[in-house]
GROMACS .gro file of C-alpha atoms in nm:
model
  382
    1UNK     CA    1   0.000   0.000   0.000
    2UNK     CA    2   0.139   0.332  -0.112
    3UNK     CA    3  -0.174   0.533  -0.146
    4UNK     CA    4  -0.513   0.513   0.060
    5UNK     CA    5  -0.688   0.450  -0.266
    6UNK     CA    6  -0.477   0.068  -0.292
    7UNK     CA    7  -0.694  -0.041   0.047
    8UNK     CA    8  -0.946  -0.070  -0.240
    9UNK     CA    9  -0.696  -0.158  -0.582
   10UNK     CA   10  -0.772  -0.491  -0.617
   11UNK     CA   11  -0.440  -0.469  -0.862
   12UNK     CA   12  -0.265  -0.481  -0.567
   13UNK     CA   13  -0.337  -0.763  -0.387
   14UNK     CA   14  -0.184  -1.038  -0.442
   15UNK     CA   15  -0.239  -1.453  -0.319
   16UNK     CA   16   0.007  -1.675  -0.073
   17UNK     CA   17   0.158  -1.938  -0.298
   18UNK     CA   18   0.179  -2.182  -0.016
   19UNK     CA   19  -0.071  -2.142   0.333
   20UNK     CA   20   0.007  -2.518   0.461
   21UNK     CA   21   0.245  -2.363   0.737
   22UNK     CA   22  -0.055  -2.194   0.896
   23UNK     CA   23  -0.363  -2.368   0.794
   24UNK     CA   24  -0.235  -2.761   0.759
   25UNK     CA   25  -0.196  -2.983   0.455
   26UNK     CA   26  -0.492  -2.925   0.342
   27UNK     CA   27  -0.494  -2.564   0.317
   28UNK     CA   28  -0.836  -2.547   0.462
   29UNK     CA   29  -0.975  -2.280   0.693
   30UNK     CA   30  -1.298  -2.491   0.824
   31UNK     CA   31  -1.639  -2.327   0.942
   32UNK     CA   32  -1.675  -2.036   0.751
   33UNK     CA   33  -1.867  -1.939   0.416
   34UNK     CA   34  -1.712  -1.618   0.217
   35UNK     CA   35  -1.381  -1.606   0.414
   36UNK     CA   36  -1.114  -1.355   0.334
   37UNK     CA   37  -0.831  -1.307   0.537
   38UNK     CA   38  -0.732  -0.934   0.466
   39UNK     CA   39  -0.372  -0.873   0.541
   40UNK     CA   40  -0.235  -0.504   0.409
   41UNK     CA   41   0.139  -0.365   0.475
   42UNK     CA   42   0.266  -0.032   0.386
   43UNK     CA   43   0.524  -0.066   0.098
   44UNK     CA   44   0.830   0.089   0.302
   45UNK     CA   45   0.802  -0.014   0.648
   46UNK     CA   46   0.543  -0.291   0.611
   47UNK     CA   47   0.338  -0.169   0.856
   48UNK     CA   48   0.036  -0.419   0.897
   49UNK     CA   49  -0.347  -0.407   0.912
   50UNK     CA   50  -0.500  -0.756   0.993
   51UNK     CA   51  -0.879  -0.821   0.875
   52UNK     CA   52  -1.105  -1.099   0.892
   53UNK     CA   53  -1.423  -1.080   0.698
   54UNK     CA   54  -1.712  -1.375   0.621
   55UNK     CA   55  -2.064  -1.434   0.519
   56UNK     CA   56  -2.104  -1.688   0.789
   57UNK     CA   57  -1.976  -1.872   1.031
   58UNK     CA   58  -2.097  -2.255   1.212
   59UNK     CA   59  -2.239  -2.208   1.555
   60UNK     CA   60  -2.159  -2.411   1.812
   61UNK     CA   61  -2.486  -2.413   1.972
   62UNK     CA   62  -2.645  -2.511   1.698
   63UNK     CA   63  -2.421  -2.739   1.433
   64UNK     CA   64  -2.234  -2.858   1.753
   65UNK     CA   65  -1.867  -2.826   1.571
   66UNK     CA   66  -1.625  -2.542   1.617
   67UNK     CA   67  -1.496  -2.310   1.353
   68UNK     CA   68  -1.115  -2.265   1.305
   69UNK     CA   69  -0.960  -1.980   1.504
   70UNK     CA   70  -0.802  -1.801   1.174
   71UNK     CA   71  -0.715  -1.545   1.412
   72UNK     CA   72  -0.500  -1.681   1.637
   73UNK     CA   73  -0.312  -1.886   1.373
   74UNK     CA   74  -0.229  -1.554   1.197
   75UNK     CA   75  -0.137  -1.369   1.499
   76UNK     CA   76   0.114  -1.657   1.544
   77UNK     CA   77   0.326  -1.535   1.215
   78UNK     CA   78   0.269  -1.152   1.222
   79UNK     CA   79   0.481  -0.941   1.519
   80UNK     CA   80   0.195  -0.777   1.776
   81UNK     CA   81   0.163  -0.404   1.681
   82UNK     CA   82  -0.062  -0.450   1.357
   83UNK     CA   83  -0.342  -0.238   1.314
   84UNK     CA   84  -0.716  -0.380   1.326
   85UNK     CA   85  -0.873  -0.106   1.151
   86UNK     CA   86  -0.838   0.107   0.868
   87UNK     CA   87  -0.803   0.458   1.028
   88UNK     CA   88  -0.519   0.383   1.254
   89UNK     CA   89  -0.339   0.222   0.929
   90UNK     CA   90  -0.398   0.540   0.657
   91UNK     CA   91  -0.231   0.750   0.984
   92UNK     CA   92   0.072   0.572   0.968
   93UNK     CA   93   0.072   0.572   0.612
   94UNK     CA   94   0.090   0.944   0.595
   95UNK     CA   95   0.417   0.915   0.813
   96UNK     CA   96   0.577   0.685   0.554
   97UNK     CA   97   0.737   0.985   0.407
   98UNK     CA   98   1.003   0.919   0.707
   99UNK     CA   99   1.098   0.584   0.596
  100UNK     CA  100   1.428   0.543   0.484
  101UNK     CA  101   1.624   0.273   0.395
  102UNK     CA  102   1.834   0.056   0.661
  103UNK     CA  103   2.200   0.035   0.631
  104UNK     CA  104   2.455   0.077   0.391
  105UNK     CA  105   2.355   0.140   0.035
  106UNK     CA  106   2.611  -0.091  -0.244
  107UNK     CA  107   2.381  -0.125  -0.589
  108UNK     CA  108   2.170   0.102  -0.753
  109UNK     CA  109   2.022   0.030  -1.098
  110UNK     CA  110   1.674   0.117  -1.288
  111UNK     CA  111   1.444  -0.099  -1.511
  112UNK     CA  112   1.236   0.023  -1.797
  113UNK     CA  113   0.877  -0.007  -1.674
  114UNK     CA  114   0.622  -0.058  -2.019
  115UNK     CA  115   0.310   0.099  -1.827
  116UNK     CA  116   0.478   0.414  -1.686
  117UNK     CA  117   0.675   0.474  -1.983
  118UNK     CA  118   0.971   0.523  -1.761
  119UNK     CA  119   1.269   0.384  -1.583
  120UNK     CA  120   1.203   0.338  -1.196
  121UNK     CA  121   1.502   0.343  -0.992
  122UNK     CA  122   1.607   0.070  -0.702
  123UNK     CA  123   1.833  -0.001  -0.442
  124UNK     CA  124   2.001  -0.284  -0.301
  125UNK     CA  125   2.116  -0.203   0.071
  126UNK     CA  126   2.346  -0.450   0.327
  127UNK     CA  127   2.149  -0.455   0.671
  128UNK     CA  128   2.261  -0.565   1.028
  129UNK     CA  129   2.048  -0.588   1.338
  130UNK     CA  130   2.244  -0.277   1.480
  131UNK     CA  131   2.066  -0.065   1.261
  132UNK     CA  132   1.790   0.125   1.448
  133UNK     CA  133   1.474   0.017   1.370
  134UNK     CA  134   1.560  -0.315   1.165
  135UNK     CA  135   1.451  -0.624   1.352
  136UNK     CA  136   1.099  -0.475   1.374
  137UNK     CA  137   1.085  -0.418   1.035
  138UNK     CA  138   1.255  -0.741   1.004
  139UNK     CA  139   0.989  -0.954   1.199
  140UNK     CA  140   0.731  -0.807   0.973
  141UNK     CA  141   0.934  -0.861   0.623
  142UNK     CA  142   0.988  -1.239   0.712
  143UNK     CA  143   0.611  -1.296   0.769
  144UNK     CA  144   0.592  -1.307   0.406
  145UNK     CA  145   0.776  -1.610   0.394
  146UNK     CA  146   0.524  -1.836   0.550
  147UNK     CA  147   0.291  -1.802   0.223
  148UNK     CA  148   0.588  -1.762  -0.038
  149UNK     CA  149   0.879  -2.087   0.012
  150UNK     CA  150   0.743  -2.384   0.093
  151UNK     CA  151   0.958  -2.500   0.357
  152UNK     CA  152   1.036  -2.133   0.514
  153UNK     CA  153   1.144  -2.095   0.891
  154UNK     CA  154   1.257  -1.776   1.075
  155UNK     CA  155   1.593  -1.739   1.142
  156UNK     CA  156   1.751  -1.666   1.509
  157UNK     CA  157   1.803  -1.271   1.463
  158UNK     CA  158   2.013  -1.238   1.737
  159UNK     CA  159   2.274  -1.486   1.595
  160UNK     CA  160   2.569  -1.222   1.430
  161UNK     CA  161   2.644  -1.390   1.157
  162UNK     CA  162   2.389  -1.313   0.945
  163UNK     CA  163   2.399  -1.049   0.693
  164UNK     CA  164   2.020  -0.877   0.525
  165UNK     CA  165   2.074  -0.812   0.197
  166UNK     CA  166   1.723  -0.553   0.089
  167UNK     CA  167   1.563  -0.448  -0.204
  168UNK     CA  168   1.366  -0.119  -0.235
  169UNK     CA  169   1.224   0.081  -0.539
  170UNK     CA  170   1.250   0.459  -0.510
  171UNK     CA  171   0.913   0.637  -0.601
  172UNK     CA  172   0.750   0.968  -0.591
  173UNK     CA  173   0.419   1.043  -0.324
  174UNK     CA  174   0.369   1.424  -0.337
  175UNK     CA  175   0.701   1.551  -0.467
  176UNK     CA  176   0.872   1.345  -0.170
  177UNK     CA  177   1.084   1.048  -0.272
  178UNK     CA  178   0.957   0.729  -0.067
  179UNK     CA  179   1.094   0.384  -0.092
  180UNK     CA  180   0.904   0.020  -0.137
  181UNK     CA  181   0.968  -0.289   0.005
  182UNK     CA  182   1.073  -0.515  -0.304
  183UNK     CA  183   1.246  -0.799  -0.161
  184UNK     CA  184   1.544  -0.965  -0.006
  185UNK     CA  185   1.830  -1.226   0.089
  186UNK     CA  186   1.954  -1.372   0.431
  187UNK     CA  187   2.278  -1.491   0.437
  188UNK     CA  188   2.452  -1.678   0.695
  189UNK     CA  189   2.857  -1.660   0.736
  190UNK     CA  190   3.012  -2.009   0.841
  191UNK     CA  191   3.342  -2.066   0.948
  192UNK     CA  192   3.597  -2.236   0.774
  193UNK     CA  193   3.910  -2.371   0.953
  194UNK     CA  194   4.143  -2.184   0.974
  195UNK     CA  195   4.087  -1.837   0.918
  196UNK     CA  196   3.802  -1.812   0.631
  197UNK     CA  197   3.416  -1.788   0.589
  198UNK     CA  198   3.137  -1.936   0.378
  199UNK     CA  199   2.835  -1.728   0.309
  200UNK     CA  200   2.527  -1.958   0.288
  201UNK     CA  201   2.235  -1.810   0.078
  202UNK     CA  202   1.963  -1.909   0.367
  203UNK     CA  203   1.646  -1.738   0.211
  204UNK     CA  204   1.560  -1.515  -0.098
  205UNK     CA  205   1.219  -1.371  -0.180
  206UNK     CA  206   1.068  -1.092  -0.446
  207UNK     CA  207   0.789  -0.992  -0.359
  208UNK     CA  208   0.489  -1.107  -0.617
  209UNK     CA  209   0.436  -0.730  -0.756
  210UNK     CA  210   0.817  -0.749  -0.846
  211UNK     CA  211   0.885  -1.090  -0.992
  212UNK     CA  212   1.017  -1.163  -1.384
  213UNK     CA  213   1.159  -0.797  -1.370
  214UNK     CA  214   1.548  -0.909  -1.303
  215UNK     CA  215   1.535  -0.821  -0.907
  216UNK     CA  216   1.664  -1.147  -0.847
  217UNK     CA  217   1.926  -1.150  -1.080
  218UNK     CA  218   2.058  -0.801  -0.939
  219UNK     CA  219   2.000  -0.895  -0.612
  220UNK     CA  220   2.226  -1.217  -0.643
  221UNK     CA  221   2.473  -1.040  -0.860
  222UNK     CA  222   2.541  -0.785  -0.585
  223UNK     CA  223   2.557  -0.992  -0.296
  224UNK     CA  224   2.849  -1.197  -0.498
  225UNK     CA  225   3.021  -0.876  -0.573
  226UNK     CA  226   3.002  -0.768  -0.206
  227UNK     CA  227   3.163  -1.082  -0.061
  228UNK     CA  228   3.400  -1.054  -0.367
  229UNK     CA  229   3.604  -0.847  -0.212
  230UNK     CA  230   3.704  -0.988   0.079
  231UNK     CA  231   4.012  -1.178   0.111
  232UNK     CA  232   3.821  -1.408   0.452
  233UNK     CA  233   3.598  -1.551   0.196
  234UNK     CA  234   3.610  -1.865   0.047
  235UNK     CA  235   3.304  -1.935  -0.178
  236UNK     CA  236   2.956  -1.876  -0.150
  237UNK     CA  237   2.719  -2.159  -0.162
  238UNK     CA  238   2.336  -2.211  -0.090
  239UNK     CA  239   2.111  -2.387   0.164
  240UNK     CA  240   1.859  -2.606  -0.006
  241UNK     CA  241   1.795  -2.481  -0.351
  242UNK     CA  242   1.501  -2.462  -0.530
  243UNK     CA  243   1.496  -2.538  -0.901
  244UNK     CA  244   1.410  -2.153  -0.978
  245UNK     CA  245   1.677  -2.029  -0.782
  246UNK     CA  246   1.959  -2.274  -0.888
  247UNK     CA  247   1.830  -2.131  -1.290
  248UNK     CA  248   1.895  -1.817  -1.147
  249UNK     CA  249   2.193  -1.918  -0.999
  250UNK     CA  250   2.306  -2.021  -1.250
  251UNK     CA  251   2.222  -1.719  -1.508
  252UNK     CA  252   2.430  -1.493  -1.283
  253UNK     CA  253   2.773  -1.668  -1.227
  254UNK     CA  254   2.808  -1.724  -1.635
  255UNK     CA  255   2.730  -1.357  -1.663
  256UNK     CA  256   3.036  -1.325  -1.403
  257UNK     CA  257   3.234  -1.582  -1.556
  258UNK     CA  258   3.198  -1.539  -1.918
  259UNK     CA  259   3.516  -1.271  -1.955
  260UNK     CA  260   3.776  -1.512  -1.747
  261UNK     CA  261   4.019  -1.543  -1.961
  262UNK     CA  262   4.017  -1.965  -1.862
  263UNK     CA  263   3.665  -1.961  -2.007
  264UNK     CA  264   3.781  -1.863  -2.359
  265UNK     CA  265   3.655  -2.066  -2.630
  266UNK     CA  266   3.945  -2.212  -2.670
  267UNK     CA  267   3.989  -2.321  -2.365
  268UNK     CA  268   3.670  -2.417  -2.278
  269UNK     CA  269   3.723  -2.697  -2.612
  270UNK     CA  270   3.969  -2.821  -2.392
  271UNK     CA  271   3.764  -2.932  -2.142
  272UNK     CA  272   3.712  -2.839  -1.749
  273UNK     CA  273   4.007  -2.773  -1.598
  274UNK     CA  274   4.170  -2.682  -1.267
  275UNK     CA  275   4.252  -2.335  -1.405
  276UNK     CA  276   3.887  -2.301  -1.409
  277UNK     CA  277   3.805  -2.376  -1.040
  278UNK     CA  278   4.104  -2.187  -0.952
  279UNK     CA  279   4.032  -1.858  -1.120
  280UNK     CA  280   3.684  -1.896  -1.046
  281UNK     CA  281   3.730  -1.942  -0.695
  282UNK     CA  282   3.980  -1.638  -0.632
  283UNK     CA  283   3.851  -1.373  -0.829
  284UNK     CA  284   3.428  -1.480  -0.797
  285UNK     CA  285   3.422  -1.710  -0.500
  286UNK     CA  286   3.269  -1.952  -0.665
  287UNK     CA  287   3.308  -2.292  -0.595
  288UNK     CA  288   3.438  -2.619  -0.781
  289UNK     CA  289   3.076  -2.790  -0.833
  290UNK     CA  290   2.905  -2.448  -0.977
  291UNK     CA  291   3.279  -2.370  -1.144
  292UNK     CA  292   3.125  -2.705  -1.337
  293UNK     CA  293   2.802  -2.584  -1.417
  294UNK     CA  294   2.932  -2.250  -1.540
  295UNK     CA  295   3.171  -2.466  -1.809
  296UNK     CA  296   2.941  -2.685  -1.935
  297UNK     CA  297   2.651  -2.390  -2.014
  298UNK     CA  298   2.972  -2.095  -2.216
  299UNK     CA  299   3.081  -2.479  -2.377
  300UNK     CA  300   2.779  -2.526  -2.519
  301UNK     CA  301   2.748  -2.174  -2.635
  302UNK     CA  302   3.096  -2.238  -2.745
  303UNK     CA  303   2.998  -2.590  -2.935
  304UNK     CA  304   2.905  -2.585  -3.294
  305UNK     CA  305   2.600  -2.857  -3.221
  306UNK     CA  306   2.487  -2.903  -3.593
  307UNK     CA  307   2.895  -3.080  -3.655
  308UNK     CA  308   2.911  -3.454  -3.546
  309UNK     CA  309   3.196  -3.438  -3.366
  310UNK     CA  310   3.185  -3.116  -3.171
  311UNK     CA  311   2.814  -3.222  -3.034
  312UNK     CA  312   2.916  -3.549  -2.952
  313UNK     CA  313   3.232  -3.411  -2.786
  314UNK     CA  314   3.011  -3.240  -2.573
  315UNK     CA  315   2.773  -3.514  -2.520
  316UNK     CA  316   3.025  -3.725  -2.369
  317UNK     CA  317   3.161  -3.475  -2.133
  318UNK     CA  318   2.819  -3.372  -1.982
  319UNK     CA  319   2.768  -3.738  -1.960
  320UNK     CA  320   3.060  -3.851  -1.796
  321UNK     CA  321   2.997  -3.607  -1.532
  322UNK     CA  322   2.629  -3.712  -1.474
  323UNK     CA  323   2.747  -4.108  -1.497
  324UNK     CA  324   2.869  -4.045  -1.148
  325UNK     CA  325   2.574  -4.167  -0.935
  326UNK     CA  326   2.551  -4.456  -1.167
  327UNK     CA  327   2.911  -4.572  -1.143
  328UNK     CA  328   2.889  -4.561  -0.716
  329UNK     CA  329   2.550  -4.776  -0.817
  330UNK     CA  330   2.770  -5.024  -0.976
  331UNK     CA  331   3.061  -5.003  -0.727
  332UNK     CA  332   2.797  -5.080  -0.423
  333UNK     CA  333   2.651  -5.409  -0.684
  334UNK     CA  334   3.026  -5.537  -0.679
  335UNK     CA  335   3.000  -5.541  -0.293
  336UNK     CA  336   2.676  -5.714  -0.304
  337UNK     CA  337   2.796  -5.945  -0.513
  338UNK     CA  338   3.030  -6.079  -0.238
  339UNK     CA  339   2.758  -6.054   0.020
  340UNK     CA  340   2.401  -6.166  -0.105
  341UNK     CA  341   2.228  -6.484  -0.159
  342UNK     CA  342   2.166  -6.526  -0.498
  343UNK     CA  343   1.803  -6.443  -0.467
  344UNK     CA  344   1.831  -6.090  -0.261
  345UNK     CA  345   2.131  -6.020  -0.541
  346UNK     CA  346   1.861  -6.073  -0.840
  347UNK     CA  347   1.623  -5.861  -0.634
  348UNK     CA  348   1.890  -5.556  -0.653
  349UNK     CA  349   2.012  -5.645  -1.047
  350UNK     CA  350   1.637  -5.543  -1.109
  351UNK     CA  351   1.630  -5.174  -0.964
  352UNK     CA  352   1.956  -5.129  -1.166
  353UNK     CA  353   1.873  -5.227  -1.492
  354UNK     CA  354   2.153  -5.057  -1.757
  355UNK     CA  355   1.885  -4.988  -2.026
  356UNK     CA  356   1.712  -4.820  -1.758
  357UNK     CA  357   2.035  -4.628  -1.685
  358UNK     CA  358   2.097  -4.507  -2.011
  359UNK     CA  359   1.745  -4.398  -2.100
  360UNK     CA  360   1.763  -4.216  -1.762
  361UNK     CA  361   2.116  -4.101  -1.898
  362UNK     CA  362   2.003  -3.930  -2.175
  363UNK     CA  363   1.671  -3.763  -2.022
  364UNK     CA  364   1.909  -3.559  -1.768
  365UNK     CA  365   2.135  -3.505  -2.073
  366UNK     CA  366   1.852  -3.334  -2.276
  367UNK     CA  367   1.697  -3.194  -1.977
  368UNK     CA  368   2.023  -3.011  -1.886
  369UNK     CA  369   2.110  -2.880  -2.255
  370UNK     CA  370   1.741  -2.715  -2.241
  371UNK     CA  371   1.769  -2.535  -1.968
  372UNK     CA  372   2.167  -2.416  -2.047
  373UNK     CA  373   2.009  -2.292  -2.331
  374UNK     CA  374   1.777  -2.093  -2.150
  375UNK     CA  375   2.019  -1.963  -1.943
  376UNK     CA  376   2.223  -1.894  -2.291
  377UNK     CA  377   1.908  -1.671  -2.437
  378UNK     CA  378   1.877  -1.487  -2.118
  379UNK     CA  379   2.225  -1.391  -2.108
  380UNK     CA  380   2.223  -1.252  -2.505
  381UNK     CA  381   1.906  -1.033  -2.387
  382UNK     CA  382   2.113  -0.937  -2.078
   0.00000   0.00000   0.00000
């Protein structure tokens, strides 16, 4: 909300992707007919109004069940504080012009928006629970978590090794420049014996409004460059990956890689090399299993795929990478060998049929060239 009038802009409102952290498996509020749980933030400082509204609800006097207590299960994820009704909220909203962002400002970059006819503006700022302010705003950020990753948790806040990484989009309310909540990234700093650190990616959201506008991208990109830098870090990795942000992932550290001179053409028809993970890992802090990933998608922009022998070239390279699992397959069938009884041995021989393996093979093969190539189109729009 940015103006009184969006309490009524049913443009922007948008739906939880996921409500089977609050409301069970079934994603079912029971006992209610017309239910809408109305849940409104402020775009800078997410300040919250909570709403319930229905046609009806079951009594228990008369249907002798009990309705759900939506209430008290959404009080459980939002900090105390919100607002209850609509008054109390458009106050606060007039004070928004106070906002500011919290910490230390290190991106700023604009994207070309088709329905204003303009470029809008946004920031990517480093944030630390010392900031004044922040874990408030923090507890009410995270709360969008719940209905956004599927397997979201909130972090302990008052552990220091976590670094906020925030997004915000710079707009104009009155001639005053005011800043929205776009989205962000936790990041968790583990220790390394002896003397280094590896940031975990723990969480990363943009906000529904935001998404398939390059946020995440930017937001990624920046949080490499940042840790760049310093000489303590070893790589970066992530906890848990989903498929969209390992594609994303992915995108950005060919984007970084692609002018390392060990990722010339040349080289790269060479095959993977140490050079590679070397380079990769001093200059990007990247590590040796993305280092991989990064080859094999500038290879196969590299790979003339319509000549024989350059495609299968690559074929068998990709392949004799994702053979791996197989091979240990194999390796733990030798042991069995030595071990079963003939029957419990033909029992195993069937789950590891080799037709099976290379039809399998060749599915992850193609699977993997489609999305490099999508990762290869985004970059030549990029």
């Amino acid at each position: 909300v940015r103006f009184p009038e969006d309490l009524e802009d049913e443009n922007t409102t948008f739906n939880p992707e996921y409500s089977h952290q609050v409301f069970g498996d079934d994603e079912v509020a029971f006992g209610y007919k017309g239910l809408k749980i109305l849940l409104y933030y402020i775009a800078g400082n997410l300040s919250t109004l909570f709403r319930i509204e229905y046609t009806s609800k079951v009594n228990e006097k008369f249907d002798c069940v009990e309705a759900d207590d939506v209430e008290s299960k959404i009080r459980e994820i939002i900090p105390p504080g919100f607002c209850t009704n609509t008054d109390d909220f458009v106050s606060l909203l007039e004070k928004e012009v106070n906002f500011k962002p919290f910490g230390m400002l290190l991106h700023t970059y604009s994207v070309h928006n088709e329905e204003a006819g303009e470029d809008i503006t946004y920031q990517i700022y480093k944030a630390d629970m010392t900031c004044p302010g922040f874990r408030e705003y923090h507890e009410r950020l995270q709360t969008f978590l719940m209905w956004f990753i599927e397997t979201a948790s909130f972090i302990d806040v008052d552990d220091e090794r976590w670094n906020y990484f925030l997004v915000f989009e710079k707009y104009n309310k009155d001639g005053a420049t005011l800043f929205a909540t776009v989205g962000y990234m936790t990041v968790y700093n583990y220790y390394v014996y002896p003397d280094k650190t590896r940031p975990r990616v723990s969480q990363m959201l943009i906000l529904p409004p935001f998404q398939g506008e390059g946020h995440g991208a930017q937001l990624l990109e920046t949080v490499h460059r940042y840790y760049m830098t310093s000489p303590t870090v070893l790589d970066i990795t992530a906890e848990d990956p989903s498929e969209n942000y390992v594609k994303l992932r992915d995108f950005v550290l060919v984007k970084l890689c692609q002018d390392l001179l060990c990722f010339s053409p040349g080289k790269l028809m060479q095959g993977f090399s140490q050079e590679m993970v070397m380079e990769a890992q001093q200059k990007l802090k990247i590590n040796k299993q993305h280092t991989r990933r990064v080859y094999e998608i500038l290879r196969l922009r590299a790979t003339d795929m319509g000549d024989a022998e350059q495609s299968r070239s690559y074929r068998l390279d990709i392949k004799r990478r994702l053979i791996g699992p197989y091979k240990k397959k194999q390796r733990e069938l030798a042991k069995m060998r030595r071990c079963l009884r003939p029957e419990e041995l033909t029992n195993q021989l069937n789950q590891i049929d080799l037709n099976m393996q290379h039809e399998q093979l060749e599915e992850s093969f193609q699977q993997l060239v489609s999305d490099y190539r999508r990762v290869l189109e985004r970059l030549a729009q990029a």
